[in-house]
C-alpha cells in the first residue's frame, strides 16, 4: 500500500509545482513514486519537459509519471464491466456497446481517477502516489465518494425494503433475477454478488481516505488574501469527507506569518521556484510524516457518548446538524456528511450539540 | 432567453476578475445581469466585497449575484423530483428520503448548476448570465452533458430493445409498469412521460449550447506559456462539446502578440486591474457580439455529403475518428463526441477523412 498525497488550494497558487517537487523529493529518498496528473492538456507536460501519456512512464530514477485521460480510463473500465457482466448475467447486454464510443459525463472523471489510483495503490509498485488533482471542491467530492455512495446504498436499500414500491415489485424480483442472473439469487437485490463487490470496494476506499497514514492532503497558499481564505475553507470542507489535512505549504513565502490562520497546523514556507531548479523547493518541503499528528476529522467516544468533529474555518452559523433520517447529518462548506454511528449510539436522541474552538461536539 | 457567457483558462489567469468586469459592463449598458459563481468558499465574495448567498442578491443597478451551493440545489431539486414522482408513480418511494440528508456525489455539482442556469435563463429575469465556473475540463463536461446524455439514452435504448436481455425482461415490463406507474404504460420504458420530459430538456440544452447567440465562452490567458497552452487545448476541447469560443481575453497584457496562437480568433488585451477599480477592465473588454462570427464547432453539408469539424490546437495524430457503433465518434482532447447524422448521411460509409488547417473534413 502506498501513501497517497494530494494538494488543495486556489488556482494559481502553484499546486502542480509543489506536487512535482514532492514527487522528486520522495524519489530522491529512494521511495518508488508515481506522480499522477489529473489536469488535462499540455501545461503539466510543459512544466516537466516531457510528453505525458496515459500509462506511467519513467521520469527519473524511482519516479514515474502518468496523466489521466478520462476517455481512455472509461474504455478500460468498460472492458472490465463487460467481464463482470459476462460472469454474472445470463444474457450479456453491455457487450454490444464499444468502449470507444462512450462520451464522458460529469462525475465520470472523478470516479475513473479514484479507481485508477486504487489500482496503482494495490499494484504494490509504488511507495508514494502524488496526485496532482483539481485541488478544489471537485477533489473533495472525489475523495468523499466512497463514504457518500455507501450512505446512498444503505439508505435507499432500507427505504426500498420498507416501501410500498418495494412490496409492489417484490413478486417480480425472483422471476427477474433468475431470468437475468446466472448466479444464485436472493430476494434482496442489494445483496447480489456484484453489489457486494461494489460495497466492499467502497468500504475499503472509505477506510483508506479516513486514515492519514494512507491518504493525506496539504493546503497550498500564497500570501494572497483570496488564496488564504480558499485554503481555510477547503481545510474545513476536507474534514467533512473524512480527509486529514496534514499541514500548510506557503508558496513564494514572504516574511509574514500565516500561523494565526492555520493553527494548530504547521505552516511550511517554500521559496519561489528558481527557473528549472527544483532542489530549493525539494529541500524546503515539510516532512510529510507529520500528518499523523494533525487533528482527525472525527472522533467517536462511546463511553462518554460523544462524537466530536473538527470543522476549522467555519463559524457556528455555517454548521448545521440535522436528524431527518436514521443517521445524523452534518452540513458545512457545501458538503454533507452522514455519520454512521456505532450500535451503542445509533438511534439514541441527541442531548446536546455545541460548537467551540472549531470542534462540533455532539452528546447522546 | 438570456445570453450565457463563461470563461475558460488555466487557474490563476484571472477568470473571476474578467467575469466580474463583464457582468459590471453589461449592467452599466442597461442589461439585466446575473453573475453566477460556481466556486465554493469565500474568495469570490472577498473580491466583490459582499457576502454571497444561494439566492440572487442585488450588487448594483441591473446586477445580481448568486453563489451556487450544490447541497442547497440538491435539496431543492429533490423536492421537484418528489413532485414528479407523486405525479407519475402509484406508490411514491423517494418521499421517505429528505433532501437535507443527501450528500453530493461527483457530477452532481455540474448537473445541478446546469439546471439552475437553465431555470434562471427561462425565468425571463435576465438578459445576460455570466457564469464564473471552474473554467476547465469540468465546465466542458457540464456543457457537454445534454449532448452526451442524449447519446447514452439513444444508444442504450436501441441496444436494450435488440438484446436478449430486453427480450428476457419484456414479459415483465407490462405488469411492472402497470403496477408502478399511474399513467398509461407503453412497452418502451424510454417512452414513458417522465423519460420524454427528460429527453426534451436534454434536447433544448443541446440546442442552446450549440448556438453562439445563446451560450458562448471566451478564453482567458496571460503571457505565461502554460496559460497559453491550456487555453489552446480548451479551445479545441470546447468544439468537441459543440461550444463556440468567441475570442481570447489577454489579461495583464504585455506588448507581445498572441495572435499567432489563436488566429482566427480576435485577441483582446486588458490591463492589470488597478486596486478596487473596475472601470479600466470594463472599458477594455471585447464586444461580446462578435462571437457569432467565430468558427462553428460543426458544419454539416448534406448536398456535398460532408461534415466538417473545427478542432483547433490539435495535430493530426491527436484526433481519432472511429465508427464502432451506429454513429461516428470523434475523439480529441479527452472528449468524445458522437455525431448524430441527418437521415441523408446516416448509415453511409465514410469515403474519406482529412485533417487540415484545424478542420476535420469527413466525406460520405
XYZ file of C-alpha atoms in Angstrom:
728
model
C 0.000 0.000 0.000
C 1.228 3.433 -0.953
C 0.969 6.759 0.819
C -1.343 8.912 -1.291
C -0.614 12.627 -1.089
C -2.550 15.447 -2.695
C -2.676 19.245 -2.529
C -5.594 21.621 -2.136
C -5.685 25.348 -2.798
C -6.881 28.159 -5.021
C -5.990 28.086 -8.733
C -2.656 29.701 -9.444
C -1.001 29.122 -6.040
C 1.398 26.571 -7.521
C -0.155 23.220 -6.580
C 1.361 21.450 -9.585
C 4.807 22.892 -8.805
C 4.534 21.640 -5.208
C 3.313 18.218 -6.386
C 6.269 17.834 -8.751
C 8.778 18.900 -6.076
C 7.181 16.462 -3.610
C 7.378 13.578 -6.064
C 11.010 14.413 -6.834
C 11.904 14.574 -3.160
C 10.399 11.208 -2.265
C 12.128 9.653 -5.289
C 15.463 11.175 -4.224
C 14.960 9.471 -0.844
C 14.691 6.113 -2.571
C 10.898 5.721 -2.473
C 9.159 4.381 -5.567
C 6.955 7.289 -6.622
C 4.098 7.769 -9.065
C 3.231 11.350 -9.965
C -0.378 11.165 -11.169
C -1.637 14.218 -13.034
C -5.345 14.824 -13.374
C -5.300 18.132 -15.252
C -6.000 17.638 -18.945
C -3.975 19.376 -21.592
C -0.341 20.155 -22.268
C 0.545 22.510 -19.361
C 1.803 19.882 -16.857
C 3.906 18.234 -19.581
C 5.494 21.609 -20.379
C 6.453 22.023 -16.712
C 8.030 18.573 -16.640
C 9.624 18.839 -20.065
C 8.138 15.532 -21.269
C 5.199 14.330 -23.311
C 2.844 12.817 -20.774
C 0.990 9.625 -21.537
C -1.935 7.667 -20.170
C 0.356 4.915 -18.883
C 3.125 5.553 -16.336
C 6.487 6.397 -17.876
C 9.880 6.909 -16.285
C 10.788 10.490 -15.448
C 13.812 9.902 -13.194
C 15.170 7.050 -11.056
C 12.308 5.788 -8.825
C 9.917 8.289 -10.372
C 7.167 7.592 -12.884
C 4.549 9.997 -14.174
C 1.101 9.434 -15.669
C -1.515 11.853 -16.978
C -5.042 10.573 -16.607
C -7.375 10.763 -19.544
C -10.978 10.042 -18.752
C -11.848 8.749 -22.229
C -9.031 6.172 -22.058
C -9.869 5.128 -18.497
C -13.528 4.784 -19.445
C -12.622 2.477 -22.302
C -10.532 0.242 -19.995
C -13.178 0.153 -17.282
C -15.831 -0.653 -19.828
C -13.912 -3.807 -20.737
C -13.809 -4.743 -17.023
C -17.528 -4.143 -16.741
C -18.140 -6.432 -19.675
C -16.120 -9.168 -17.959
C -18.194 -8.792 -14.791
C -21.340 -8.840 -16.847
C -20.264 -11.989 -18.657
C -19.659 -13.583 -15.257
C -22.929 -12.649 -13.597
C -25.506 -12.064 -16.306
C -27.176 -14.844 -18.212
C -27.574 -12.689 -21.322
C -24.903 -10.002 -21.556
C -26.141 -6.611 -22.629
C -23.251 -4.133 -22.479
C -21.175 -6.271 -24.826
C -22.947 -4.621 -27.792
C -21.557 -1.218 -26.854
C -17.917 -0.379 -27.520
C -15.784 1.487 -25.006
C -14.533 3.661 -27.850
C -17.991 5.132 -28.358
C -18.552 6.326 -24.819
C -18.544 10.042 -24.060
C -17.574 11.325 -20.636
C -20.370 12.626 -18.417
C -19.811 14.866 -15.369
C -18.606 12.831 -12.403
C -17.106 10.081 -14.521
C -13.683 11.769 -14.424
C -13.639 11.587 -10.628
C -14.927 8.025 -10.381
C -12.439 6.840 -13.002
C -9.452 8.643 -11.469
C -10.289 7.376 -7.988
C -10.457 3.849 -9.341
C -7.183 4.264 -11.227
C -5.467 5.483 -8.040
C -6.895 2.473 -6.205
C -5.433 0.170 -8.833
C -1.989 1.812 -8.781
C -2.104 1.658 -4.975
C -2.928 -2.032 -4.871
C -0.396 -2.899 -7.595
C 2.357 -2.762 -4.945
C 4.606 -0.931 -7.396
C 4.666 2.376 -5.550
C 5.527 3.593 -2.061
C 4.109 7.038 -2.666
C 1.470 8.295 -5.103
C 1.426 12.076 -5.502
C -1.900 13.125 -7.016
C -1.845 16.475 -8.768
C -5.616 16.870 -8.848
C -8.004 19.749 -9.342
C -7.202 20.792 -5.755
C -10.651 22.159 -5.054
C -14.166 21.075 -4.116
C -14.051 18.596 -7.042
C -11.169 16.723 -5.388
C -13.158 16.603 -2.145
C -16.198 15.248 -3.996
C -13.943 12.558 -5.450
C -12.449 11.542 -2.117
C -15.852 11.764 -0.429
C -17.430 9.423 -2.949
C -16.849 6.094 -1.155
C -18.462 7.327 2.068
C -21.338 9.162 0.409
C -22.078 6.414 -2.104
C -22.132 3.890 0.768
C -24.700 6.062 2.506
C -26.907 6.215 -0.608
C -26.845 2.437 -0.904
C -27.505 1.893 2.813
C -30.332 4.421 2.947
C -32.133 3.536 -0.261
C -31.846 -0.160 0.403
C -33.764 0.297 3.643
C -36.324 2.671 2.106
C -36.887 0.271 -0.761
C -37.345 -2.723 1.521
C -39.868 -0.839 3.681
C -41.741 0.872 0.859
C -44.982 0.088 -0.924
C -42.943 0.225 -4.108
C -40.628 -2.497 -2.805
C -43.624 -4.584 -1.797
C -45.270 -3.994 -5.187
C -42.126 -5.068 -7.002
C -41.145 -7.969 -4.764
C -43.245 -10.607 -6.601
C -41.241 -9.771 -9.735
C -37.798 -9.892 -8.165
C -37.422 -13.659 -8.001
C -38.502 -14.374 -11.606
C -36.457 -11.468 -12.979
C -33.259 -12.258 -11.111
C -33.479 -15.924 -12.022
C -34.124 -14.996 -15.665
C -31.277 -12.496 -15.750
C -28.542 -13.631 -13.369
C -26.579 -16.818 -13.787
C -25.685 -16.914 -10.091
C -27.915 -17.770 -7.156
C -30.472 -15.056 -6.480
C -31.655 -13.598 -3.199
C -34.707 -11.517 -2.625
C -32.525 -8.592 -1.634
C -31.225 -7.084 -4.856
C -28.549 -5.192 -2.909
C -27.146 -8.484 -1.730
C -26.193 -9.917 -5.117
C -22.507 -10.763 -5.596
C -21.952 -7.800 -7.933
C -23.477 -5.384 -5.410
C -21.422 -6.917 -2.609
C -18.240 -6.490 -4.620
C -19.066 -2.802 -5.139
C -19.874 -2.396 -1.441
C -16.539 -3.889 -0.420
C -14.657 -1.529 -2.723
C -16.496 1.466 -1.278
C -15.817 0.344 2.278
C -12.098 -0.132 1.555
C -11.976 3.311 -0.064
C -13.748 4.933 2.858
C -11.285 3.409 5.344
C -8.235 4.404 3.290
C -9.378 8.022 2.922
C -10.075 8.320 6.663
C -6.583 7.031 7.536
C -3.871 9.745 7.445
C -1.225 7.049 7.026
C -2.891 6.125 3.721
C -4.306 9.346 2.275
C -3.374 12.886 3.271
C -3.776 16.339 1.770
C -1.751 19.516 2.289
C -3.014 23.038 1.733
C -1.024 25.236 -0.640
C -1.272 29.007 -0.184
C 0.428 32.218 -1.145
C 0.150 35.424 0.830
C -2.850 36.476 -1.304
C -5.973 37.091 0.795
C -8.180 35.007 -1.531
C -5.722 32.107 -1.523
C -5.668 32.074 2.295
C -9.473 32.248 2.530
C -9.893 29.425 -0.009
C -7.369 27.222 1.805
C -9.120 27.739 5.139
C -12.427 26.855 3.528
C -11.026 23.701 1.907
C -9.479 22.714 5.235
C -12.901 22.631 6.881
C -14.587 21.075 3.856
C -11.966 18.284 3.805
C -12.936 17.221 7.329
C -16.439 16.690 6.036
C -15.259 13.926 3.730
C -13.042 12.441 6.445
C -9.807 13.583 4.805
C -6.945 14.654 7.065
C -5.097 17.858 6.232
C -1.508 17.370 7.307
C -0.227 20.927 7.065
C 0.132 24.090 5.039
C 2.706 24.820 2.353
C 3.304 28.548 1.987
C 4.500 29.029 -1.587
C 6.538 32.052 -2.706
C 6.822 32.740 1.013
C 7.304 36.242 2.355
C 8.174 37.201 5.924
C 4.581 37.379 7.129
C 3.380 34.602 9.413
C 0.361 32.535 8.404
C 0.270 30.651 11.726
C -2.699 32.671 13.051
C -4.822 31.445 10.136
C -3.986 27.783 10.325
C -3.119 26.844 13.941
C -2.680 24.037 15.004
C -1.403 23.013 11.547
C 2.291 23.536 10.829
C 2.928 26.143 8.109
C 5.918 25.387 5.943
C 7.366 28.218 3.830
C 8.915 27.371 0.479
C 10.667 29.843 -1.825
C 9.686 30.970 -5.313
C 10.990 28.347 -7.711
C 14.192 29.398 -9.461
C 13.914 28.734 -13.213
C 14.153 24.986 -13.844
C 15.809 24.324 -10.477
C 13.774 22.023 -8.247
C 16.305 21.461 -5.466
C 15.496 24.548 -3.321
C 11.804 23.589 -3.298
C 12.540 19.931 -2.551
C 14.759 20.948 0.365
C 12.149 23.307 1.812
C 9.194 20.876 1.751
C 7.841 19.615 5.078
C 8.365 16.159 6.462
C 5.130 14.583 5.339
C 5.184 12.074 8.215
C 3.840 14.799 10.498
C 0.359 14.305 9.026
C -0.493 11.626 11.571
C -0.295 14.306 14.305
C -2.856 16.571 12.609
C -6.336 16.770 14.138
C -8.552 13.946 12.903
C -11.815 14.738 11.193
C -13.963 12.696 13.550
C -13.602 11.050 16.948
C -16.303 8.842 18.443
C -16.188 8.181 22.175
C -18.721 5.501 23.032
C -18.048 5.518 26.792
C -18.707 9.254 27.074
C -21.476 9.064 24.448
C -19.795 11.811 22.462
C -18.945 12.430 18.822
C -16.569 15.294 18.006
C -15.994 16.660 14.556
C -13.154 19.013 13.745
C -14.524 21.752 11.473
C -11.905 24.507 11.198
C -12.646 27.651 9.219
C -16.374 27.678 9.914
C -18.285 29.697 12.432
C -21.237 28.391 14.387
C -23.909 29.553 11.966
C -22.238 27.890 8.961
C -22.540 24.448 10.553
C -25.864 22.645 10.511
C -26.684 19.491 12.433
C -29.871 17.723 11.399
C -31.543 14.436 12.047
C -34.140 13.717 9.390
C -33.384 10.159 8.510
C -31.961 7.407 10.680
C -28.484 8.974 10.794
C -27.139 12.343 11.872
C -26.291 14.754 9.071
C -23.663 17.477 9.375
C -23.657 20.233 6.774
C -20.791 22.703 6.329
C -18.802 24.055 3.418
C -21.152 22.730 0.762
C -20.543 19.196 1.973
C -22.975 16.974 3.788
C -21.818 14.112 5.879
C -23.966 11.385 7.327
C -22.463 9.999 10.490
C -22.784 6.269 10.722
C -22.934 5.736 14.472
C -21.727 2.647 16.311
C -24.574 0.434 17.620
C -24.207 1.844 21.167
C -25.146 5.352 19.977
C -27.287 4.576 16.949
C -30.892 5.662 17.318
C -30.209 7.497 20.613
C -31.523 11.071 20.826
C -29.036 13.928 20.690
C -28.967 15.556 24.136
C -26.695 18.459 23.233
C -24.554 19.854 20.485
C -22.055 22.642 20.915
C -19.569 24.251 18.595
C -16.414 25.635 20.146
C -12.790 26.073 19.125
C -13.612 24.579 15.709
C -14.987 21.372 17.223
C -18.611 20.300 16.966
C -19.295 18.114 19.990
C -22.472 16.061 19.918
C -23.632 14.281 23.061
C -26.113 11.416 23.225
C -33.819 33.971 -23.148
C -30.535 35.264 -21.834
C -27.068 35.265 -23.371
C -24.961 32.893 -21.269
C -21.282 33.788 -21.132
C -18.487 31.874 -19.477
C -14.692 31.913 -19.374
C -12.159 29.139 -19.796
C -8.484 29.153 -18.878
C -5.778 27.926 -16.548
C -6.155 28.532 -12.802
C -4.749 31.879 -11.714
C -5.158 33.737 -15.025
C -7.929 35.915 -13.584
C -11.124 34.294 -14.864
C -13.175 35.505 -11.899
C -11.840 39.053 -12.331
C -12.831 39.002 -16.012
C -16.261 37.551 -15.193
C -16.953 40.308 -12.646
C -15.821 43.044 -15.053
C -18.003 41.544 -17.800
C -21.063 41.427 -15.561
C -20.453 45.027 -14.474
C -20.081 46.191 -18.050
C -23.305 44.621 -19.298
C -25.137 46.060 -16.281
C -23.706 49.522 -16.993
C -25.152 49.195 -20.514
C -28.613 48.656 -19.049
C -28.806 44.878 -19.454
C -30.280 42.868 -16.600
C -27.359 40.716 -15.489
C -26.915 37.701 -13.223
C -23.371 36.910 -12.138
C -23.466 33.226 -11.218
C -20.498 31.957 -9.223
C -19.739 28.262 -9.101
C -16.565 28.321 -6.997
C -17.281 27.330 -3.415
C -15.838 29.224 -0.492
C -15.278 32.827 0.487
C -12.770 34.023 -2.169
C -15.274 35.354 -4.778
C -17.204 37.180 -2.027
C -13.994 38.831 -0.876
C -13.357 40.088 -4.413
C -16.856 41.519 -4.639
C -16.901 42.868 -1.097
C -20.223 41.155 -0.248
C -21.430 38.016 1.484
C -22.635 35.794 -1.319
C -25.787 33.749 -0.919
C -27.509 30.857 -2.625
C -30.275 33.128 -3.951
C -29.573 36.102 -6.235
C -28.999 39.372 -4.403
C -28.531 42.894 -5.712
C -24.955 44.008 -6.215
C -25.526 47.165 -8.277
C -28.281 48.547 -10.515
C -29.262 45.802 -13.032
C -26.752 43.429 -11.474
C -27.494 40.469 -9.237
C -25.078 37.858 -7.958
C -25.576 34.294 -6.751
C -23.129 31.688 -5.468
C -24.217 28.157 -6.179
C -24.128 25.630 -3.408
C -24.613 22.055 -4.507
C -26.100 20.877 -1.200
C -28.794 23.579 -1.354
C -29.545 22.959 -5.047
C -29.771 19.237 -4.385
C -32.330 19.826 -1.653
C -34.487 21.973 -3.960
C -34.240 19.544 -6.867
C -35.105 16.674 -4.579
C -38.418 18.382 -3.779
C -39.086 18.706 -7.527
C -38.288 15.050 -8.029
C -40.756 14.128 -5.302
C -43.451 16.134 -7.083
C -42.747 14.313 -10.364
C -42.791 11.034 -8.533
C -46.119 11.825 -6.880
C -47.497 12.609 -10.339
C -46.281 9.514 -12.146
C -45.766 6.781 -9.590
C -48.581 4.858 -7.997
C -46.640 4.335 -4.778
C -44.110 7.097 -4.178
C -40.750 5.936 -2.931
C -38.415 8.935 -2.719
C -40.821 10.722 -0.378
C -39.312 8.817 2.558
C -35.910 10.422 1.983
C -35.314 14.041 2.955
C -33.364 16.429 0.721
C -31.464 17.574 3.806
C -29.869 14.137 4.190
C -28.389 13.898 0.720
C -24.637 14.126 0.250
C -23.163 15.386 -3.010
C -21.569 12.828 -5.314
C -19.146 13.707 -8.141
C -21.011 15.059 -11.157
C -23.988 16.267 -9.155
C -22.468 19.759 -8.873
C -22.369 20.080 -12.653
C -25.831 18.660 -13.273
C -27.334 20.888 -10.573
C -25.569 24.059 -11.746
C -26.540 23.442 -15.359
C -30.139 23.014 -14.295
C -30.027 26.146 -12.153
C -28.660 28.153 -15.104
C -31.457 26.738 -17.247
C -34.024 27.907 -14.702
C -32.539 31.412 -14.400
C -32.420 31.575 -18.193
C -36.054 30.607 -18.646
C -37.219 32.884 -15.808
C -37.028 35.832 -18.235
C -35.494 37.974 -15.492
C -32.066 38.295 -17.081
C -30.648 39.460 -20.415
C -27.175 38.148 -19.655
C -25.976 35.390 -17.318
C -22.233 35.473 -16.645
C -21.142 32.094 -15.303
C -17.933 32.158 -13.319
C -17.368 28.415 -13.479
C -14.416 26.133 -12.942
C -13.164 27.248 -16.367
C -11.591 23.912 -17.218
C -12.428 20.434 -18.469
C -15.116 20.237 -15.740
C -17.007 23.145 -17.319
C -16.803 21.406 -20.687
C -18.131 18.188 -19.167
C -21.019 20.199 -17.765
C -21.873 21.890 -21.053
C -21.377 18.630 -22.941
C -23.804 16.782 -20.719
C -27.025 17.346 -22.704
C -25.488 16.024 -25.925
C -23.647 13.123 -24.345
C -26.522 12.080 -22.089
C -28.836 12.122 -25.147
C -26.422 9.786 -26.886
C -26.373 7.365 -23.942
C -30.179 7.244 -23.904
C -30.435 6.826 -27.703
C -27.755 4.143 -27.850
C -28.773 2.068 -24.854
C -32.428 2.233 -25.776
C -31.657 0.588 -29.085
C -29.258 -1.948 -27.579
C -31.820 -2.831 -24.922
C -34.624 -3.260 -27.451
C -32.474 -5.532 -29.641
C -30.869 -7.530 -26.829
C -31.608 -10.920 -25.356
C -31.793 -9.131 -22.035
C -34.540 -6.864 -23.373
C -36.394 -9.860 -24.716
C -35.956 -11.724 -21.429
C -37.300 -8.767 -19.483
C -40.094 -7.763 -21.844
C -42.745 -10.105 -20.336
C -42.222 -8.309 -17.016
C -42.420 -4.772 -18.351
C -46.189 -4.572 -18.758
C -47.106 -5.940 -15.311
C -44.405 -3.859 -13.589
C -45.215 -0.572 -15.281
C -48.931 -1.024 -14.664
C -48.228 -1.893 -11.008
C -45.879 1.042 -10.550
C -46.989 3.892 -12.820
C -50.292 5.687 -12.527
C -50.141 6.840 -16.141
C -50.665 4.779 -19.286
C -47.774 2.417 -19.903
C -46.029 1.529 -23.132
C -43.743 -1.371 -23.740
C -40.873 1.012 -24.376
C -39.679 2.149 -20.977
C -37.786 5.051 -22.589
C -41.065 6.386 -23.907
C -42.777 7.000 -20.587
C -43.853 10.602 -19.918
C -41.096 11.118 -17.329
C -38.430 9.903 -19.764
C -39.865 12.101 -22.522
C -39.755 15.130 -20.268
C -36.072 14.436 -19.528
C -35.355 13.947 -23.233
C -36.936 17.276 -24.134
C -34.836 19.080 -21.543
C -31.664 17.483 -22.895
C -32.566 18.378 -26.458
C -33.273 22.013 -25.522
C -29.960 22.162 -23.657
C -28.055 20.699 -26.558
C -29.518 23.259 -28.977
C -28.802 26.181 -26.647
C -25.176 25.175 -26.102
C -24.580 24.772 -29.846
C -25.964 28.270 -30.556
C -23.401 31.085 -30.083
C -26.242 33.561 -29.667
C -27.324 31.619 -26.571
C -24.139 30.240 -24.996
C -20.591 31.387 -25.665
C -17.239 31.018 -23.943
C -14.126 33.204 -24.081
C -10.605 32.057 -23.367
C -8.663 33.951 -20.697
C -4.860 33.898 -20.896
C -1.808 35.649 -19.578
C 1.558 35.661 -21.326
C 2.584 32.559 -19.323
C 3.484 29.626 -21.584
C 1.357 27.172 -19.596
C -1.649 29.505 -19.650
C -1.420 29.830 -23.437
C -1.050 26.069 -23.933
C -4.020 25.346 -21.649
C -6.205 27.904 -23.432
C -5.373 26.421 -26.848
C -6.215 22.981 -25.534
C -9.528 24.117 -24.056
C -10.372 25.860 -27.334
C -10.168 22.573 -29.208
C -11.859 20.618 -26.446
C -14.764 23.101 -26.412
C -15.523 22.351 -30.059
C -15.977 18.754 -29.062
C -18.951 19.631 -26.891
C -20.342 21.973 -29.540
C -19.480 25.119 -27.590
C -18.389 28.183 -29.564
C -15.332 30.099 -28.361
C -15.923 33.741 -29.224
C -12.452 35.145 -28.630
C -9.458 35.473 -26.355
C -9.041 37.864 -23.438
C -5.377 38.592 -22.759
C -5.216 39.530 -19.084
C -2.370 41.608 -17.611
C -1.429 42.193 -21.239
C 2.133 42.931 -22.267
C 3.288 44.109 -25.686
C 3.731 40.620 -27.127
C 1.183 39.482 -29.695
C -0.806 36.313 -29.063
C -2.447 36.396 -32.500
C -0.200 33.616 -33.902
C -1.529 31.235 -31.231
C -5.211 31.924 -31.635
C -5.929 33.028 -35.225
C -8.657 33.429 -36.468
C -9.984 34.389 -33.024
C -9.692 38.046 -32.001
C -7.322 38.581 -29.062
C -8.365 41.365 -26.738
C -5.753 42.754 -24.332
C -6.920 44.015 -20.952
C -4.718 45.703 -18.344
C -3.786 44.515 -14.868
C -6.627 45.542 -12.590
C -5.850 48.653 -10.552
C -6.747 48.073 -6.886
C -10.541 48.114 -6.497
C -11.073 49.968 -9.792
C -13.101 48.011 -12.322
C -13.574 50.704 -14.954
C -10.309 50.192 -16.911
C -11.087 46.472 -17.268
C -14.717 47.102 -18.221
C -13.610 49.562 -20.898
C -11.043 47.167 -22.348
C -13.320 44.139 -22.678
C -14.277 42.976 -26.176
C -17.653 43.463 -27.761
C -19.157 40.102 -26.986
C -21.452 40.260 -30.042
C -18.508 39.198 -32.196
C -18.959 35.596 -31.025
C -21.390 34.835 -33.824
C -18.530 35.338 -36.313
C -16.282 32.755 -34.653
C -15.811 29.400 -36.394
C -18.594 26.988 -35.527
C -17.777 23.645 -33.981
C -19.545 21.602 -36.633
C -20.979 22.161 -40.112
C -22.956 19.504 -41.943
C -23.367 19.878 -45.685
C -25.862 17.316 -46.919
C -25.618 18.267 -50.620
C -21.836 17.772 -50.672
C -22.092 14.817 -48.273
C -19.554 16.445 -45.984
C -19.221 17.036 -42.263
C -16.540 19.465 -41.076
C -15.422 19.828 -37.504
C -13.282 22.688 -36.316
C -10.631 21.276 -33.953
C -8.038 23.973 -33.300
C -4.994 23.230 -31.163
C -4.746 19.567 -32.112
C -2.471 17.936 -34.602
C -3.499 15.083 -36.842
C -2.386 12.302 -34.548
C -4.323 13.681 -31.573
C -7.626 13.354 -33.418
C -9.275 9.951 -33.754
C -12.237 9.141 -35.944
C -13.916 5.812 -35.267
C -17.065 4.046 -36.273
C -17.843 1.228 -33.880
C -21.500 1.732 -33.211
C -24.157 3.237 -35.453
C -22.754 6.762 -35.183
C -19.385 8.337 -35.939
C -17.222 9.076 -32.903
C -14.602 11.835 -32.844
C -12.036 11.760 -30.052
C -9.754 14.682 -29.212
C -8.690 16.493 -26.084
C -10.086 13.900 -23.690
C -13.560 14.444 -25.109
C -15.532 12.076 -27.248
C -18.300 13.251 -29.453
C -20.818 11.109 -31.260
C -22.040 12.801 -34.399
C -25.742 12.349 -34.907
C -26.012 12.480 -38.690
C -29.036 13.671 -40.665
C -31.016 10.841 -42.329
C -29.369 11.531 -45.737
C -25.920 10.651 -44.360
C -26.812 8.268 -41.576
C -25.536 4.732 -42.112
C -23.498 5.754 -45.192
C -19.859 4.599 -45.243
C -17.123 7.185 -44.737
C -15.280 7.591 -48.042
C -12.555 9.896 -46.793
C -11.445 11.876 -43.782
C -8.742 14.508 -43.832
C -7.407 16.888 -41.220
C -6.095 20.202 -42.445
C -5.891 23.769 -41.127
C -7.566 22.622 -37.904
C -10.593 21.232 -39.728
C -11.510 17.565 -39.806
C -13.448 17.013 -43.019
C -15.353 13.772 -43.329
C -16.868 12.760 -46.671
C -19.603 10.185 -47.224
